[in-house]
XYZ file of C-alpha atoms in Angstrom:
705
model
C -25.166 21.797 -12.701
C -23.328 18.654 -13.863
C -20.111 20.670 -14.093
C -20.271 22.033 -10.575
C -21.018 18.525 -9.298
C -17.808 17.313 -10.936
C -15.882 20.171 -9.374
C -17.274 19.376 -5.952
C -16.313 15.740 -6.374
C -12.745 16.720 -7.169
C -12.310 19.633 -4.791
C -13.845 18.279 -1.614
C -12.249 15.673 0.587
C -13.432 12.515 -1.109
C -14.471 10.622 1.984
C -16.763 10.966 4.944
C -16.928 10.864 8.734
C -19.170 8.856 11.005
C -22.094 10.644 12.606
C -21.539 11.219 16.319
C -25.005 12.439 17.245
C -25.744 9.247 19.189
C -22.538 9.647 21.199
C -23.394 13.270 21.972
C -26.867 12.216 23.040
C -25.486 9.589 25.397
C -22.664 11.557 27.003
C -23.707 15.146 26.363
C -21.319 18.045 26.069
C -19.074 16.598 28.768
C -17.185 14.787 26.049
C -15.766 18.092 24.836
C -15.257 19.541 28.307
C -12.753 17.006 29.527
C -15.257 15.335 31.895
C -15.926 12.094 30.053
C -13.909 8.901 30.469
C -15.510 7.366 27.399
C -12.205 7.291 25.513
C -10.011 6.465 28.466
C -8.630 10.025 28.646
C -9.805 13.398 29.875
C -7.770 15.319 27.309
C -9.485 17.407 24.647
C -6.398 17.218 22.448
C -6.662 14.988 19.385
C -3.087 15.722 18.356
C -0.263 18.200 17.909
C 1.346 19.441 14.672
C 4.438 21.660 14.627
C 3.761 22.775 18.198
C 0.123 23.618 17.498
C -2.468 21.759 19.566
C -5.437 20.283 17.681
C -8.563 20.054 19.843
C -11.198 17.409 19.300
C -13.892 20.093 18.906
C -12.034 21.744 16.015
C -11.077 18.482 14.381
C -14.592 17.063 14.623
C -16.042 20.249 13.147
C -13.859 19.816 10.060
C -14.825 16.153 9.874
C -18.523 17.068 10.014
C -18.077 19.667 7.255
C -16.402 17.087 5.060
C -19.172 14.610 5.867
C -21.789 17.095 4.749
C -19.891 17.681 1.503
C -19.680 13.946 0.915
C -23.386 13.422 1.569
C -24.314 16.323 -0.706
C -22.163 14.916 -3.488
C -23.162 11.254 -3.239
C -26.679 11.428 -1.829
C -25.822 8.894 0.892
C -24.095 8.693 4.220
C -20.560 7.329 4.522
C -19.653 3.734 5.263
C -17.280 2.888 8.111
C -14.369 2.634 5.702
C -15.240 5.982 4.117
C -15.532 7.511 7.580
C -12.015 6.373 8.403
C -10.781 7.735 5.083
C -12.267 11.167 5.686
C -10.637 11.423 9.103
C -7.277 10.563 7.544
C -7.735 13.177 4.839
C -8.839 15.861 7.289
C -5.756 15.073 9.379
C -3.467 15.189 6.339
C -5.006 18.520 5.338
C -4.170 19.875 8.808
C -0.566 18.732 8.339
C -0.510 20.611 5.037
C -2.139 23.712 6.532
C 0.170 23.852 9.547
C 3.473 22.002 9.051
C 3.868 22.603 5.331
C 2.623 26.172 5.525
C 5.349 27.060 8.015
C 7.941 25.833 5.534
C 6.276 27.698 2.661
C 6.016 30.917 4.676
C 9.637 30.706 5.811
C 10.712 30.714 2.161
C 8.138 33.268 1.070
C 6.447 30.867 -1.336
C 2.897 31.815 -2.229
C 0.397 32.086 -5.072
C -0.646 35.655 -5.903
C -4.131 36.648 -7.028
C -2.734 37.245 -10.507
C -1.191 33.781 -10.606
C -4.452 32.175 -9.476
C -6.309 33.983 -12.267
C -3.689 32.766 -14.721
C -4.182 29.170 -13.513
C -7.968 29.388 -13.872
C -8.516 31.455 -16.993
C -5.133 32.699 -18.228
C -2.310 31.283 -20.302
C -1.127 28.612 -17.838
C -4.273 26.648 -17.012
C -3.961 24.295 -14.039
C -4.442 20.623 -15.057
C -7.424 20.253 -12.689
C -9.193 23.216 -14.304
C -8.419 21.846 -17.747
C -9.834 18.470 -16.707
C -13.068 19.924 -15.314
C -13.788 22.066 -18.345
C -12.847 19.570 -21.044
C -15.728 18.434 -23.221
C -15.927 14.622 -22.724
C -17.373 14.167 -26.234
C -14.707 16.124 -28.115
C -11.840 15.892 -25.644
C -11.208 19.597 -26.148
C -10.687 22.272 -23.491
C -12.366 25.644 -24.076
C -11.340 28.568 -21.894
C -14.544 30.459 -22.777
C -16.510 27.885 -20.755
C -14.442 28.810 -17.689
C -14.973 32.534 -18.193
C -18.714 32.064 -18.675
C -18.935 29.890 -15.575
C -17.144 32.492 -13.434
C -19.424 35.256 -14.713
C -22.440 33.275 -13.513
C -20.843 32.077 -10.265
C -22.565 34.636 -7.990
C -25.985 33.570 -9.302
C -25.432 29.961 -8.234
C -26.534 28.560 -4.825
C -24.259 29.329 -1.877
C -23.066 25.743 -1.488
C -21.916 25.717 -5.114
C -20.036 28.973 -4.643
C -18.388 27.438 -1.579
C -17.458 24.369 -3.622
C -15.687 26.615 -6.135
C -13.855 28.427 -3.313
C -12.604 25.080 -2.020
C -11.563 24.101 -5.533
C -9.525 27.297 -5.995
C -7.934 26.799 -2.591
C -6.968 23.234 -3.494
C -5.270 24.174 -6.788
C -3.530 27.085 -5.069
C -2.153 24.740 -2.398
C -1.153 22.277 -5.096
C 0.812 25.006 -6.907
C 2.552 26.178 -3.716
C 3.545 22.623 -2.859
C 4.799 22.061 -6.411
C 6.954 25.211 -6.142
C 8.390 24.021 -2.849
C 9.153 20.516 -4.100
C 10.668 21.852 -7.315
C 12.877 24.167 -5.268
C 14.053 21.202 -3.192
C 14.670 19.114 -6.315
C 16.635 21.886 -7.998
C 18.839 22.157 -4.927
C 19.894 18.529 -5.420
C 23.133 18.458 -7.416
C 25.016 15.395 -8.635
C 28.771 15.975 -8.707
C 31.242 14.651 -11.254
C 32.725 12.515 -8.492
C 29.333 10.939 -7.708
C 28.794 10.125 -11.387
C 32.312 8.702 -11.732
C 31.780 6.538 -8.657
C 28.512 5.201 -10.075
C 30.214 4.504 -13.412
C 32.990 2.565 -11.697
C 30.491 0.575 -9.593
C 28.487 -0.434 -12.653
C 31.320 -1.020 -15.106
C 34.520 -2.155 -13.383
C 34.639 -5.965 -13.162
C 36.744 -8.203 -10.996
C 37.366 -11.901 -10.419
C 37.772 -13.426 -7.005
C 38.376 -16.649 -5.172
C 37.262 -16.709 -1.572
C 36.756 -18.895 1.450
C 33.305 -18.444 2.941
C 31.883 -19.812 6.179
C 28.193 -18.899 6.373
C 26.576 -18.022 9.670
C 23.963 -20.724 9.064
C 26.690 -23.389 9.200
C 26.522 -23.024 12.983
C 23.143 -24.094 14.482
C 21.266 -21.266 16.174
C 20.581 -23.542 19.133
C 24.295 -23.706 19.922
C 24.534 -19.934 20.500
C 23.115 -18.602 23.737
C 22.267 -14.906 23.545
C 22.012 -13.058 26.862
C 19.695 -10.127 27.524
C 22.710 -8.062 28.526
C 24.167 -8.600 25.040
C 20.899 -7.471 23.470
C 20.880 -4.379 25.689
C 24.459 -3.551 24.702
C 23.753 -3.976 20.986
C 20.624 -1.810 21.172
C 22.524 0.937 23.004
C 25.188 1.020 20.274
C 22.666 0.974 17.405
C 19.759 2.940 18.850
C 19.424 5.067 15.694
C 18.590 1.914 13.714
C 15.655 0.974 15.946
C 12.989 3.665 15.953
C 10.327 3.406 18.625
C 6.625 3.251 17.833
C 3.482 2.973 19.894
C 2.204 -0.549 19.297
C 0.209 -3.304 20.944
C 0.428 -7.040 20.432
C -2.561 -9.242 21.088
C -3.749 -12.823 21.087
C -7.372 -13.560 20.460
C -9.769 -16.462 20.450
C -12.121 -16.605 17.508
C -15.521 -18.244 17.590
C -16.682 -18.733 13.989
C -20.391 -18.604 13.210
C -20.974 -21.426 10.746
C -24.368 -22.131 9.183
C -26.010 -25.203 10.678
C -27.591 -28.034 8.715
C -30.996 -26.398 9.172
C -29.594 -23.048 7.914
C -28.281 -24.829 4.807
C -31.610 -26.519 4.063
C -33.448 -23.191 4.268
C -30.811 -21.561 2.021
C -31.185 -24.232 -0.685
C -34.956 -23.835 -0.634
C -34.470 -20.088 -1.157
C -32.097 -20.698 -4.108
C -34.570 -23.096 -5.755
C -37.400 -20.583 -5.487
C -35.229 -17.781 -6.918
C -34.249 -20.018 -9.836
C -37.907 -20.653 -10.683
C -38.750 -16.948 -10.403
C -35.738 -15.956 -12.535
C -36.870 -18.341 -15.285
C -40.177 -16.488 -15.717
C -39.034 -12.948 -14.870
C -39.921 -10.470 -17.622
C -36.826 -8.375 -16.879
C -34.330 -11.013 -15.848
C -31.349 -8.639 -15.359
C -33.341 -6.310 -13.059
C -34.712 -9.283 -11.111
C -31.166 -10.635 -10.634
C -29.857 -7.297 -9.373
C -32.709 -6.940 -6.863
C -32.163 -10.432 -5.430
C -28.341 -10.654 -5.337
C -26.100 -10.250 -2.314
C -23.195 -9.623 -4.700
C -24.116 -7.773 -7.902
C -22.391 -8.590 -11.181
C -22.792 -6.964 -14.637
C -25.348 -8.381 -17.068
C -22.977 -8.081 -20.037
C -19.593 -9.704 -19.366
C -16.610 -10.657 -21.510
C -15.408 -14.254 -21.565
C -12.433 -13.414 -19.368
C -14.759 -12.040 -16.659
C -16.811 -15.234 -16.383
C -15.916 -17.479 -13.377
C -13.911 -20.570 -14.325
C -16.570 -23.021 -13.147
C -19.159 -21.344 -15.365
C -16.792 -21.264 -18.370
C -16.501 -25.049 -18.237
C -20.224 -25.427 -18.919
C -20.770 -22.305 -21.027
C -20.780 -24.233 -24.317
C -23.861 -26.172 -23.157
C -25.904 -23.062 -22.256
C -29.116 -22.479 -24.191
C -30.777 -19.067 -24.522
C -33.384 -18.717 -21.774
C -31.960 -21.605 -19.724
C -31.313 -21.541 -15.964
C -27.959 -22.926 -14.784
C -26.380 -23.561 -11.426
C -25.946 -23.164 -8.584
C -22.195 -22.611 -8.931
C -20.269 -22.404 -5.666
C -17.534 -19.849 -4.904
C -16.656 -19.923 -1.214
C -19.902 -19.282 0.658
C -21.543 -17.656 -2.357
C -23.794 -19.615 -4.698
C -24.737 -18.297 -8.142
C -27.517 -19.155 -10.565
C -27.551 -17.829 -14.119
C -30.102 -17.178 -16.848
C -28.374 -17.159 -20.219
C -29.497 -14.527 -22.735
C -27.101 -15.191 -25.606
C -24.238 -13.197 -27.165
C -23.793 -9.542 -28.023
C -21.224 -7.974 -30.324
C -20.016 -4.601 -29.078
C -18.670 -1.745 -31.185
C -15.779 -1.425 -28.754
C -13.127 -3.990 -27.899
C -12.049 -4.947 -24.376
C -8.657 -6.282 -23.325
C -6.406 -6.605 -20.300
C -2.708 -5.798 -20.174
C 0.224 -5.077 -17.891
C 3.015 -2.604 -18.521
C 6.334 -1.342 -17.182
C 6.648 2.414 -17.622
C 10.126 3.898 -17.896
C 9.820 7.687 -17.849
C 12.674 9.969 -18.954
C 14.153 12.254 -16.286
C 13.344 15.283 -18.439
C 12.333 16.196 -21.995
C 15.844 16.260 -23.426
C 16.824 13.887 -26.210
C 19.572 12.332 -24.098
C 17.142 11.582 -21.243
C 14.669 10.022 -23.680
C 17.408 7.920 -25.253
C 18.506 6.724 -21.834
C 14.928 5.796 -20.860
C 14.424 3.920 -24.144
C 17.659 1.986 -23.654
C 16.589 1.013 -20.140
C 13.139 -0.112 -21.350
C 14.684 -2.170 -24.155
C 17.020 -3.778 -21.640
C 14.055 -4.789 -19.469
C 12.240 -6.173 -22.522
C 15.314 -8.246 -23.364
C 15.411 -9.650 -19.815
C 11.762 -10.723 -20.047
C 12.333 -12.334 -23.443
C 15.188 -14.204 -21.797
C 12.882 -15.676 -19.152
C 12.777 -13.056 -16.388
C 9.490 -12.470 -14.548
C 7.473 -9.578 -16.000
C 5.725 -8.958 -12.666
C 8.974 -8.872 -10.681
C 10.634 -6.466 -13.101
C 7.497 -4.289 -13.053
C 7.699 -4.025 -9.263
C 11.405 -3.201 -9.432
C 11.350 -0.748 -12.348
C 7.830 0.567 -12.987
C 7.450 4.329 -12.550
C 3.703 4.620 -12.051
C 1.049 3.407 -9.631
C 0.714 -0.005 -11.273
C 4.227 -1.122 -10.302
C 3.223 -2.757 -7.010
C 0.520 -4.748 -8.835
C 3.073 -6.163 -11.244
C 2.129 -3.543 -13.833
C -1.484 -4.715 -14.145
C -3.702 -2.145 -15.897
C -6.888 -4.207 -15.512
C -9.515 -4.318 -18.261
C -9.984 -1.343 -20.571
C -11.714 -0.482 -23.845
C -10.548 1.284 -26.986
C -12.623 4.364 -26.135
C -9.876 6.927 -25.655
C -9.271 6.140 -21.996
C -5.595 5.416 -22.664
C -2.954 7.511 -24.428
C -3.663 7.401 -28.170
C -0.365 5.801 -29.207
C -0.648 3.251 -26.374
C -4.216 2.321 -27.306
C -3.380 2.084 -31.010
C -0.441 -0.238 -30.374
C -2.279 -2.547 -27.981
C -5.511 -2.892 -29.919
C -3.464 -3.470 -33.055
C -1.842 -6.471 -31.347
C -3.496 -9.843 -31.947
C -3.602 -12.503 -29.266
C -2.054 -12.438 -25.819
C 1.527 -12.352 -24.594
C 4.566 -10.071 -24.529
C 4.542 -7.370 -27.190
C 7.757 -7.647 -29.241
C 8.700 -3.968 -29.114
C 8.616 -0.893 -26.893
C 5.533 1.364 -26.982
C 6.313 5.083 -26.785
C 3.821 7.627 -25.393
C 4.035 11.135 -24.005
C 4.618 9.542 -20.583
C 7.670 7.527 -21.586
C 8.456 4.038 -22.842
C 6.306 1.021 -22.057
C 7.146 -2.675 -21.953
C 3.754 -4.344 -22.440
C 2.277 -7.799 -21.895
C -1.280 -8.491 -23.070
C -2.827 -10.774 -20.452
C -6.282 -11.131 -22.037
C -6.600 -10.715 -25.800
C -8.940 -8.121 -27.251
C -12.552 -9.132 -27.816
C -15.822 -7.419 -28.616
C -18.025 -10.398 -27.673
C -20.116 -10.070 -24.519
C -22.261 -12.708 -22.810
C -25.721 -11.924 -21.447
C -25.760 -13.524 -18.003
C -28.394 -12.539 -15.438
C -26.738 -13.749 -12.227
C -28.279 -14.119 -8.784
C -25.468 -14.423 -6.236
C -26.522 -15.433 -2.737
C -24.202 -15.908 0.209
C -25.153 -18.560 2.702
C -25.392 -17.060 6.160
C -26.193 -18.434 9.600
C -29.580 -17.732 11.116
C -30.020 -15.394 14.074
C -30.556 -18.406 16.341
C -27.186 -19.821 15.272
C -25.464 -16.467 15.849
C -27.010 -16.135 19.308
C -25.813 -19.596 20.282
C -22.191 -18.882 19.279
C -22.274 -15.460 20.986
C -23.410 -17.092 24.237
C -20.435 -19.458 24.048
C -17.973 -16.605 23.374
C -19.448 -14.435 26.129
C -19.152 -17.264 28.666
C -15.521 -17.759 27.645
C -14.747 -14.042 28.083
C -16.284 -13.976 31.560
C -14.489 -17.162 32.639
C -11.070 -16.091 31.296
C -10.591 -12.431 32.139
C -6.805 -12.253 31.771
C -3.994 -13.646 29.641
C -2.899 -16.227 32.213
C -6.335 -17.849 32.385
C -6.610 -17.671 28.597
C -3.387 -19.643 28.189
C -4.686 -22.268 30.632
C -7.902 -22.513 28.630
C -5.915 -23.034 25.425
C -4.167 -26.039 26.966
C -7.461 -27.535 28.120
C -9.372 -27.003 24.869
C -7.307 -28.027 21.839
C -10.186 -27.108 19.507
C -10.077 -23.448 20.538
C -8.937 -21.242 17.645
C -6.192 -18.814 18.739
C -4.614 -16.098 16.587
C -1.830 -13.547 17.140
C -1.433 -9.980 15.892
C 1.924 -8.334 16.511
C 2.778 -4.632 16.722
C -0.599 -3.098 15.900
C -0.348 0.670 15.442
C -2.627 3.238 17.041
C -4.725 4.015 13.988
C -4.859 0.520 12.533
C -8.283 -0.498 11.312
C -7.449 -4.124 10.479
C -6.207 -6.991 12.625
C -4.801 -9.734 10.405
C -7.692 -10.605 8.065
C -10.264 -8.802 10.245
C -10.785 -5.733 8.045
C -13.061 -3.663 10.322
C -11.411 -4.285 13.665
C -11.091 -0.678 14.836
C -13.006 -1.450 18.047
C -10.455 -4.106 19.021
C -7.525 -1.747 18.363
C -9.109 1.066 20.384
C -9.654 -1.298 23.280
C -6.016 -2.463 23.133
C -4.758 1.162 23.230
C -7.168 2.346 25.899
C -5.350 3.899 28.868
C -7.193 1.485 31.157
C -6.044 -1.625 29.251
C -2.805 -3.125 30.550
C -0.601 -5.927 29.240
C -2.217 -9.190 30.285
C -5.769 -7.849 30.306
C -8.598 -9.614 28.518
C -11.321 -7.745 26.673
C -14.086 -9.184 28.898
C -16.501 -8.135 26.154
C -17.061 -9.971 22.894
C -16.235 -8.240 19.592
C -18.366 -9.095 16.584
C -16.407 -9.412 13.344
C -18.253 -10.459 10.199
C -19.070 -14.124 10.682
C -17.225 -14.646 13.958
C -16.922 -13.431 17.521
C -13.620 -12.382 19.087
C -12.282 -12.350 22.650
C -8.912 -10.539 22.815
C -5.931 -10.299 25.204
C -3.039 -7.806 25.215
C 0.301 -9.635 25.195
C 2.744 -6.767 24.736
C 3.253 -3.069 24.093
C 5.935 -0.719 22.824
C 6.319 3.033 23.207
C 7.720 5.576 20.787
C 9.782 7.397 23.419
C 10.965 4.339 25.317
C 12.557 1.716 23.057
C 13.203 -1.582 24.850
C 14.860 -4.837 23.884
C 11.491 -6.550 24.010
C 10.220 -4.308 21.201
C 12.806 -5.780 18.793
C 13.779 -9.024 20.507
C 13.569 -11.222 17.388
C 15.564 -8.818 15.198
C 18.141 -8.076 17.900
C 18.595 -11.747 18.758
C 19.312 -12.625 15.120
C 21.840 -9.788 14.788
C 23.666 -10.555 18.035
C 23.644 -14.279 17.315
C 25.291 -13.682 13.932
C 27.775 -11.323 15.575
C 28.770 -14.072 18.030
C 28.963 -16.642 15.238
C 31.192 -14.285 13.266
C 33.565 -13.921 16.208
C 33.703 -17.712 16.703
C 34.364 -18.438 13.031
C 36.934 -15.646 12.650
C 38.823 -16.818 15.723
C 38.948 -20.374 14.372
C 40.258 -19.154 10.995
C 42.925 -16.814 12.356
C 46.568 -17.815 11.935
C 45.739 -20.674 9.554
C 48.213 -20.903 6.670
C 48.232 -22.354 3.167
C 45.920 -22.126 0.195
C 42.255 -21.321 0.652
C 41.442 -24.988 0.064
C 43.922 -26.023 2.786
C 42.487 -23.479 5.216
C 38.946 -24.689 4.460
C 40.004 -28.285 5.069
C 41.650 -27.311 8.333
C 38.535 -25.415 9.428
C 36.252 -28.381 8.767
C 32.558 -28.677 7.936
C 30.862 -25.495 6.782
C 33.783 -23.877 4.980
C 33.339 -23.311 1.236
C 35.808 -22.181 -1.422
C 34.171 -20.514 -4.403
C 35.182 -18.492 -7.451
C 33.325 -15.668 -9.178
C 33.993 -13.999 -12.527
C 33.205 -10.525 -13.891
C 31.564 -9.224 -10.716
C 30.655 -5.533 -10.397
C 30.381 -3.606 -7.176
C 26.861 -2.409 -8.051
C 25.280 -5.782 -8.769
C 27.662 -8.497 -7.654
C 26.476 -11.918 -6.471
C 28.976 -13.998 -4.498
C 27.390 -17.392 -5.125
C 26.436 -18.903 -1.752
C 27.116 -15.624 0.061
C 24.682 -13.730 -2.178
C 24.924 -9.929 -2.581
C 27.107 -9.427 0.512
C 27.837 -5.670 0.437
C 30.696 -5.782 2.946
C 32.447 -8.601 1.097
C 31.974 -6.949 -2.294
C 33.528 -3.743 -1.013
C 36.465 -5.489 0.625
C 37.199 -7.592 -2.483
C 36.869 -4.618 -4.852
C 39.359 -2.703 -2.722
C 42.053 -5.393 -2.864
C 44.969 -5.128 -5.223
C 45.192 -7.806 -7.901
C 46.799 -10.999 -6.599
C 46.430 -9.985 -2.934
C 44.612 -11.838 -0.166
C 42.512 -10.201 2.536
C 42.677 -10.884 6.221
C 39.794 -12.736 7.864
C 36.748 -10.456 7.923
C 33.081 -10.730 8.850
C 30.568 -9.884 6.128
C 26.804 -9.572 6.100
C 26.162 -13.291 5.753
C 29.268 -15.001 7.045
C 33.056 -14.878 7.421
C 35.474 -14.504 4.481
C 39.065 -14.745 3.366
C 39.211 -13.368 -0.179
C 41.720 -13.169 -3.007
C 41.379 -10.801 -5.974
C 42.312 -12.534 -9.219
C 42.217 -9.574 -11.549
C 39.422 -8.361 -13.782
C 38.550 -5.662 -16.266
C 38.870 -2.071 -15.021
C 36.353 0.470 -16.255
C 37.596 2.175 -19.442
C 38.304 5.880 -19.234
C 35.203 7.942 -19.859
C 35.171 11.578 -20.967
C 31.489 12.277 -20.360
C 29.619 11.077 -17.276
C 26.312 12.728 -18.260
C 24.367 9.473 -18.515
C 25.401 8.438 -15.015
C 24.677 11.891 -13.661
C 21.212 11.616 -15.186
C 20.674 8.169 -13.665
C 21.443 9.420 -10.168
C 19.453 12.614 -10.700
C 16.434 10.650 -11.931
C 16.492 8.380 -8.889
C 16.823 11.388 -6.584
C 13.913 13.096 -8.338
C 11.701 10.038 -7.993
C 12.375 9.840 -4.272
C 12.346 13.541 -3.483
C 8.604 13.934 -2.832
C 8.658 11.085 -0.344
C 11.782 12.336 1.433
C 10.467 15.916 1.574
C 7.197 14.718 3.051
C 8.933 12.557 5.651
C 11.366 15.329 6.604
C 8.593 17.898 7.115
C 6.534 15.485 9.195
C 9.550 14.535 11.308
C 10.457 18.179 11.855
C 6.846 18.946 12.832
C 7.004 16.436 15.722
C 3.488 15.232 14.951
C 1.577 13.630 17.813
C -1.509 11.756 16.587
C -4.036 10.910 19.317
C -7.015 10.234 17.064
C -6.998 6.628 18.218
C -8.380 7.802 21.563
C -11.508 9.213 19.950
C -12.299 7.065 16.907
């Protein structure tokens, strides 16, 4: 039974959908017959994928099935966030079933019955099957468990048989997609010319002296950009500005802050809980039952809040301490002493450099790259920045942070052995090699097996219902008195204490508005067919501890790109274009050395020199990594001067002073591998984007949820 539960957790769509029974009760079946205006549209279509219309009835049925699976697996209904997640996953599954399947079918890619059997119980076990049937105590996979399970499958309840069917379907789809992506990757070939070009860009060095007049030397206020110029620029560069359906809003926020009376009542509650905690027979259970925010009873030193750490040395076993304040949450603690664990806990960050393949040359290249990164960090470079730039796993965007972990086999054996053999915190001196690649590692919290027994009651101060009602009345009166954007702007001028926020370019399916995490209702209102630019919400939206009154200030459309959609970006580009023309015109026909030309130009002109610059990673001092300038300078002959030209960041006149050409190279394999590895890393993303673009996906879920 435990096994099939695990399979259902993995095979089902791990999310849920909101129940719509109340909606059906209120509006009846008209909602699915095109008669309801509840969602601002009479259409039954929730979207279109690869020319196939998706009706709300069909989509909702799949959502309800996934909801039932979720409830059966977890024993509870979904939260709002989980409901949103399940709708996304049902939609993504439809994209896979329709758009991807057309691509698979066109190429004749499929998984035969024999191949499926081989993945489940044959010689090439699918990783998901291996994971499900691995003994957690021994860490060993036993195929006989799979065979025995399948023999008994027909004796299991129907829902468990269905769970297995879904599981087999999921691994079959995973295999088909892997075949397709591998086919696409194998079709990507790096030529000798590409490798030679990359070698030259990385290796050939040049020296240069150049005159540079940055765009910022001319004040923006002195350049007047006309709408006609913006229109002309957009028309010439329309491929660079893709349209999207967005809304921009302003909103007034009315925070609900606990009153003095609310605070007094809260402190009385905290005092009573502290007294009860002191005499509770099971202090940890009592703390859990009475906390708004639950925290573990056994915690390592690193997990203890800083304010508590400062007083921890004074704690006596059985004593009550606090309250400690963290935002609006107050915590009281009962200290139970120390506990030594058999396992150690630590926290670390890493930068994974994975080889492009299993060949010795690829491994050597990956090791060299990892050692180079380690050397940069030892030289003072930021570990987190280099992790974001180079990391090849999901931790990269978090600066490589792995969080806290124990020496219980949760990490690769060689990784765990190296880290828990390291004493203290800081950068590990050498590279750690695992089956995944080469790791640069920084221990952020040293290993420890000491835990602290802290029964914590965490209570968040909240306003009373009377306080909430009073603020709502104020917000509701404001909404009724200021029904459109014009009156809202007048109100802002009259009341300087009114809190106003902006949210630009909200997308159709956005669930957050700035720091308002569950703002789906506001977004749906903004995209409603009956909501126009300039309209006010008229109703008050409740968001956590505040009330919101919103106004639509702008909109953009996917099929109708306008200057207004990209006014800020376009204005900056056109302004720099005009500055470039002005500067270039002033520099033309000036003679003499670069210093003489700079002096003749006047304020703003700089003459700078750079040494040993490469085309791949050159920095031109004040001008930065100006790609146009780097290319123009690299293309000059030694001792020659360029004409005046406009770069990315300003206007240049450049002289090439020589350099060190790239030595002749007989074998470009390493550079071929570099390019191939980068292409491989990006291929899944590019394939996915290409299929979705080709499918002409129209997503109208925002009208219904």
